[in-house]
């Protein structure tokens, strides 16, 4: 594995396109790239608060014309695919092939290279995207469940002491700030330093949802607890919250079928130069968001 812990800016700093820049992970990546002196362009469907020095292209990953506009003059792309359908990625792949930037693709640790079919639709999309991007020789970062997903519990934590939701497999939840550090190290690495992975980015301990709720409670000095909901009730609550049905079915399938993962790696440390942080630390740092 290459040493990417000290990314050295070339005399002319690289131009980097960040997709999903308004999201939990993308926001972390934009700030870090700016701190390293990279020229940053963001692609999102709506422009977030303008940051000085960040250029925005408002558009959709499935829209060839905005993707083409976003790729002009770009050296490297941080690419996410937040859709449930890889068939609509063909225009994106064609534009990337023409523009030929370096691609860093954010995939999932749940991708099983030996499986003919993946465990659920979300993992299947990531496996399909890895295959569709293969000719571009992307660096693939497979991320474990992001700690920032627990922001979805903010309303429940503010309303009471119980966080209810579908049960999910225990995984080595990873702090999105660590994934951002790893991604930025790869985006800024010299070409000859790059190993294409896949890197498997995990946190340092395997946690259940009940464990995460307990850590949030400790950070808030409250006795919070998790209540696993039966599948039908979890489905109807997510639909009532206004989530689109295909997403709800994909999330239900992920909670029912995704296998438990006890895998813990040191890939965050190898790429970012520091060990992965704990969820307890994430909860302390973000407790104020839940008040
Ligand atoms: N969360 C996890 O546990 C996890 C684990 C492994 C991999 N991943 C991958 O990492 C990605 C980022 O995770 P996250 O938690 O940061 O997600 P997030 O907070 O939900 O952000 C998703 C981002 O995708 C953008 N987006 C959605 N649809 C788009 C479209 N059609 N065209 C352009 N942009 C679009 C959103 O922009 P708008 O402002 O326009 O909505 C937003 O910036 C996920 O999409 C997933 O593929 C996530």
Coordinates of C-alpha atoms and ligand atoms in Angstrom, one line a residue:
X1 CA 0.0 0.0 0.0
X2 CA 1.4 3.4 -0.9
X3 CA 2.2 6.2 1.6
X4 CA -0.4 8.8 1.0
X5 CA -0.3 10.3 4.4
X6 CA 1.5 13.4 3.2
X7 CA -0.2 14.5 0.1
X8 CA 2.1 17.1 -1.6
X9 CA 0.5 19.8 -3.6
X10 CA 2.0 20.1 -7.1
X11 CA 3.2 23.6 -8.0
X12 CA -0.2 24.0 -9.7
X13 CA -2.8 22.8 -7.2
X14 CA -5.2 20.1 -8.6
X15 CA -8.8 20.8 -9.5
X16 CA -11.1 18.4 -7.8
X17 CA -14.8 17.8 -8.4
X18 CA -16.7 16.7 -5.3
X19 CA -20.1 15.0 -5.9
X20 CA -22.6 14.8 -3.1
X21 CA -21.0 18.0 -1.7
X22 CA -24.1 19.0 0.3
X23 CA -24.1 15.6 2.1
X24 CA -22.7 14.4 5.4
X25 CA -19.5 13.1 3.8
X26 CA -19.2 15.5 1.0
X27 CA -19.3 18.6 3.3
X28 CA -16.3 17.2 5.2
X29 CA -14.3 16.5 2.0
X30 CA -14.8 20.0 0.6
X31 CA -13.5 21.8 3.7
X32 CA -10.4 19.5 3.9
X33 CA -9.6 20.0 0.2
X34 CA -9.8 23.7 0.6
X35 CA -7.5 23.6 3.6
X36 CA -4.9 21.7 1.4
X37 CA -5.1 24.4 -1.2
X38 CA -6.9 22.4 -3.9
X39 CA -9.2 24.1 -6.3
X40 CA -12.7 22.7 -5.5
X41 CA -15.8 22.4 -7.6
X42 CA -19.0 20.9 -6.3
X43 CA -21.8 19.2 -8.1
X44 CA -25.2 19.1 -6.3
X45 CA -28.8 19.5 -7.1
X46 CA -28.9 22.7 -5.0
X47 CA -26.1 25.0 -4.1
X48 CA -25.3 24.9 -0.4
X49 CA -24.1 28.0 1.5
X50 CA -21.4 29.5 -0.7
X51 CA -17.9 29.0 0.6
X52 CA -15.3 31.5 -0.7
X53 CA -13.2 29.8 -3.3
X54 CA -15.6 26.9 -4.0
X55 CA -17.2 26.8 -7.4
X56 CA -20.7 25.1 -7.8
X57 CA -22.3 23.4 -10.7
X58 CA -26.0 22.9 -9.9
X59 CA -27.0 19.7 -11.6
X60 CA -27.8 16.0 -11.4
X61 CA -25.5 13.0 -11.7
X62 CA -27.9 11.6 -14.2
X63 CA -27.8 14.7 -16.4
X64 CA -25.1 14.4 -19.1
X65 CA -24.9 18.2 -19.8
X66 CA -24.3 19.2 -16.2
X67 CA -21.9 16.4 -15.6
X68 CA -19.9 17.5 -18.7
X69 CA -19.9 21.1 -17.5
X70 CA -18.7 20.0 -14.1
X71 CA -15.8 18.0 -15.5
X72 CA -14.2 20.7 -17.6
X73 CA -10.6 21.2 -16.4
X74 CA -10.9 18.7 -13.5
X75 CA -8.0 16.5 -12.5
X76 CA -9.8 14.2 -10.0
X77 CA -13.3 13.4 -9.0
X78 CA -14.7 12.3 -5.7
X79 CA -17.6 10.2 -6.9
X80 CA -20.7 9.0 -5.0
X81 CA -23.7 7.2 -6.5
X82 CA -26.6 7.9 -4.2
X83 CA -29.2 6.4 -6.6
X84 CA -30.7 2.9 -6.4
X85 CA -30.4 2.3 -10.1
X86 CA -27.0 1.9 -11.9
X87 CA -28.6 1.7 -15.3
X88 CA -29.0 5.5 -15.3
X89 CA -25.2 5.9 -14.8
X90 CA -24.4 5.3 -18.5
X91 CA -24.2 9.1 -19.3
X92 CA -22.0 9.7 -16.3
X93 CA -19.6 6.9 -17.3
X94 CA -19.5 8.2 -20.9
X95 CA -18.6 11.7 -19.7
X96 CA -16.0 10.4 -17.3
X97 CA -14.5 8.3 -20.0
X98 CA -14.2 11.4 -22.3
X99 CA -12.9 13.7 -19.7
X100 CA -10.6 11.1 -18.1
X101 CA -10.0 12.5 -14.6
X102 CA -8.8 10.3 -11.8
X103 CA -11.8 8.8 -10.1
X104 CA -12.2 8.0 -6.4
X105 CA -15.4 6.0 -5.9
X106 CA -17.1 5.7 -2.5
X107 CA -18.5 2.2 -2.3
X108 CA -19.6 -0.1 0.5
X109 CA -17.8 -2.5 2.7
X110 CA -20.7 -4.9 2.2
X111 CA -19.7 -5.6 -1.4
X112 CA -18.8 -9.2 -1.6
X113 CA -16.4 -9.9 -4.5
X114 CA -17.3 -13.6 -4.5
X115 CA -21.1 -13.2 -4.7
X116 CA -23.1 -13.4 -7.9
X117 CA -25.8 -11.2 -6.4
X118 CA -25.2 -8.9 -3.5
X119 CA -27.1 -9.0 -0.2
X120 CA -29.5 -6.1 -0.9
X121 CA -30.3 -3.5 -3.6
X122 CA -28.0 -0.8 -2.1
X123 CA -25.0 -3.1 -2.0
X124 CA -25.9 -4.3 -5.5
X125 CA -25.8 -0.8 -6.9
X126 CA -22.3 -0.3 -5.4
X127 CA -21.1 -3.6 -6.9
X128 CA -22.6 -2.6 -10.3
X129 CA -21.0 0.9 -10.1
X130 CA -17.6 -0.6 -9.3
X131 CA -17.9 -2.8 -12.4
X132 CA -19.1 0.0 -14.7
X133 CA -16.2 2.2 -13.6
X134 CA -13.6 -0.5 -13.9
X135 CA -12.1 0.7 -17.2
X136 CA -11.4 4.1 -15.6
X137 CA -9.3 2.3 -13.0
X138 CA -10.8 4.2 -10.1
X139 CA -9.5 4.1 -6.5
X140 CA -12.3 2.3 -4.7
X141 CA -13.0 3.3 -1.1
X142 CA -15.4 0.9 0.5
X143 CA -16.9 2.6 3.5
X144 CA -18.6 1.0 6.5
X145 CA -21.8 2.5 7.9
X146 CA -21.2 6.2 8.5
X147 CA -21.6 7.5 12.1
X148 CA -23.4 10.5 10.6
X149 CA -26.4 8.3 9.6
X150 CA -27.4 8.7 13.3
X151 CA -28.4 12.3 12.5
X152 CA -31.6 10.6 11.3
X153 CA -32.4 10.0 15.0
X154 CA -32.3 13.7 15.9
X155 CA -36.1 14.2 16.1
X156 CA -36.6 11.1 18.1
X157 CA -33.9 11.9 20.6
X158 CA -35.3 15.4 21.0
X159 CA -38.8 14.0 21.6
X160 CA -38.0 11.3 24.1
X161 CA -35.7 8.5 25.4
X162 CA -36.5 5.8 22.8
X163 CA -35.0 5.6 19.4
X164 CA -37.1 3.2 17.3
X165 CA -36.1 1.7 14.0
X166 CA -35.5 -1.5 12.1
X167 CA -32.8 -3.7 13.6
X168 CA -29.6 -3.8 11.5
X169 CA -26.5 -5.9 11.5
X170 CA -23.7 -4.9 13.8
X171 CA -20.9 -3.2 11.9
X172 CA -17.7 -1.3 12.6
X173 CA -19.4 2.1 12.2
X174 CA -16.9 4.6 10.8
X175 CA -16.6 8.4 11.5
X176 CA -17.3 10.3 8.3
X177 CA -14.5 12.6 9.2
X178 CA -12.1 9.7 9.0
X179 CA -13.5 8.6 5.6
X180 CA -13.1 12.3 4.4
X181 CA -9.4 12.3 5.6
X182 CA -8.8 9.1 3.7
X183 CA -10.5 10.3 0.6
X184 CA -8.7 13.6 0.6
X185 CA -5.3 11.8 1.0
X186 CA -6.1 9.7 -2.1
X187 CA -7.5 12.6 -4.1
X188 CA -4.3 14.6 -3.5
X189 CA -1.8 11.7 -3.8
X190 CA 0.6 11.7 -6.8
X191 CA -0.5 9.3 -9.5
X192 CA 2.4 6.9 -9.0
X193 CA 1.6 6.7 -5.2
X194 CA -1.8 5.2 -5.9
X195 CA -2.9 1.7 -5.2
X196 CA -6.5 1.3 -6.5
X197 CA -7.7 -0.7 -3.6
X198 CA -10.4 -1.5 -2.8
X199 CA -9.7 0.1 0.6
X200 CA -12.0 -1.0 3.4
X201 CA -12.7 1.9 5.7
X202 CA -14.0 0.9 9.1
X203 CA -14.2 2.2 12.6
X204 CA -12.3 0.6 15.5
X205 CA -15.2 -1.4 17.1
X206 CA -18.2 -3.4 16.0
X207 CA -21.5 -1.8 17.2
X208 CA -25.2 -2.5 17.2
X209 CA -27.8 0.2 16.9
X210 CA -28.5 -0.2 20.6
X211 CA -24.8 0.4 21.3
X212 CA -24.8 3.6 19.2
X213 CA -27.9 4.9 21.0
X214 CA -26.3 4.1 24.4
X215 CA -23.2 6.1 23.3
X216 CA -25.4 9.0 22.3
X217 CA -27.1 8.8 25.6
X218 CA -23.8 8.9 27.5
X219 CA -22.7 12.0 25.5
X220 CA -26.0 13.7 26.3
X221 CA -26.1 12.4 29.9
X222 CA -29.4 10.8 29.2
X223 CA -30.7 7.2 29.5
X224 CA -31.5 6.6 25.8
X225 CA -32.4 3.2 24.5
X226 CA -33.0 1.6 21.1
X227 CA -36.3 -0.2 20.3
X228 CA -36.1 -2.6 17.3
X229 CA -39.3 -2.4 15.3
X230 CA -40.9 -5.3 13.5
X231 CA -40.3 -5.0 9.7
X232 CA -43.9 -4.0 8.8
X233 CA -44.0 -1.2 11.4
X234 CA -40.6 0.1 10.4
X235 CA -41.7 0.1 6.8
X236 CA -45.0 2.0 7.5
X237 CA -43.2 4.6 9.7
X238 CA -40.6 5.3 7.0
X239 CA -43.3 5.7 4.4
X240 CA -45.2 8.0 6.7
X241 CA -42.1 10.1 7.1
X242 CA -42.3 10.7 3.3
X243 CA -39.4 8.5 2.1
X244 CA -39.9 7.2 -1.4
X245 CA -41.1 3.6 -1.5
X246 CA -38.1 2.1 -3.5
X247 CA -35.7 3.6 -0.9
X248 CA -37.8 2.3 2.0
X249 CA -37.8 -1.2 0.5
X250 CA -34.1 -1.0 -0.1
X251 CA -33.5 0.0 3.5
X252 CA -35.8 -2.7 4.8
X253 CA -33.9 -5.3 2.6
X254 CA -30.6 -4.0 4.0
X255 CA -31.8 -4.4 7.6
X256 CA -33.1 -7.9 6.9
X257 CA -30.5 -9.3 4.6
X258 CA -27.2 -7.5 5.1
X259 CA -24.9 -9.9 7.0
X260 CA -23.2 -9.0 10.3
X261 CA -19.7 -7.7 9.6
X262 CA -17.1 -7.9 12.3
X263 CA -14.3 -6.8 10.0
X264 CA -12.1 -4.0 11.3
X265 CA -9.2 -2.8 9.2
X266 CA -6.4 -0.3 9.6
X267 CA -7.0 1.3 6.2
X268 CA -8.2 4.6 7.6
X269 CA -4.8 4.9 9.4
X270 CA -2.8 3.8 6.3
X271 CA -4.5 6.4 4.1
X272 CA -5.2 9.2 6.6
X273 CA -2.2 8.8 8.9
X274 CA -4.2 8.5 12.1
X275 CA -6.3 5.7 13.6
X276 CA -10.0 5.7 13.1
X277 CA -12.0 7.4 15.8
X278 CA -14.7 5.8 18.0
X279 CA -18.4 6.3 17.8
X280 CA -18.3 7.5 21.4
X281 CA -16.0 10.3 20.3
X282 CA -18.4 11.2 17.4
X283 CA -21.3 11.3 19.8
X284 CA -19.5 13.7 22.1
X285 CA -18.4 15.9 19.3
X286 CA -22.0 16.1 17.8
X287 CA -24.1 15.9 21.0
X288 CA -25.3 19.5 20.5
X289 CA -27.0 18.6 17.3
X290 CA -29.3 16.3 19.2
X291 CA -30.4 18.9 21.8
Ligands
LIG1 N1 -24.2 6.6 4.7 C1 -23.5 5.4 4.7 O1 -23.5 4.7 5.8 C2 -22.7 5.0 3.5 C3 -21.9 3.8 3.6 C4 -21.2 3.5 2.4 C5 -21.3 4.2 1.3 N2 -22.1 5.3 1.3 C6 -22.2 6.2 0.0 O2 -21.8 7.4 0.3 C7 -22.7 8.4 -0.2 C8 -22.7 9.7 0.6 O3 -23.1 9.3 1.9 P1 -23.8 10.5 2.8 O4 -24.1 9.9 4.1 O5 -22.8 11.7 2.8 O6 -25.1 10.9 2.0 P2 -26.1 12.1 2.2 O7 -25.7 12.9 3.4 O8 -27.4 11.5 2.0 O9 -25.8 13.0 0.9 C9 -26.1 12.5 -0.4 C10 -25.6 13.5 -1.4 O10 -25.9 13.1 -2.7 C11 -26.5 14.1 -3.4 N3 -27.4 13.6 -4.5 C12 -28.4 12.8 -4.3 N4 -29.0 12.5 -5.5 C13 -28.3 13.2 -6.4 C14 -28.4 13.3 -7.8 N5 -29.3 12.6 -8.5 N6 -27.5 14.1 -8.5 C15 -26.5 14.7 -7.8 N7 -26.4 14.7 -6.4 C16 -27.3 13.9 -5.8 C17 -27.2 15.0 -2.4 O11 -27.4 16.2 -2.9 P3 -28.8 17.1 -2.7 O12 -28.4 18.2 -1.8 O13 -29.0 17.6 -4.1 O14 -29.8 16.2 -2.2 C18 -26.2 14.9 -1.2 O15 -25.2 15.9 -1.4 C19 -24.0 7.7 -0.3 O16 -24.8 8.2 -1.3 C20 -23.6 6.2 -0.5 O17 -23.6 6.0 -1.9 C21 -22.8 5.8 2.4

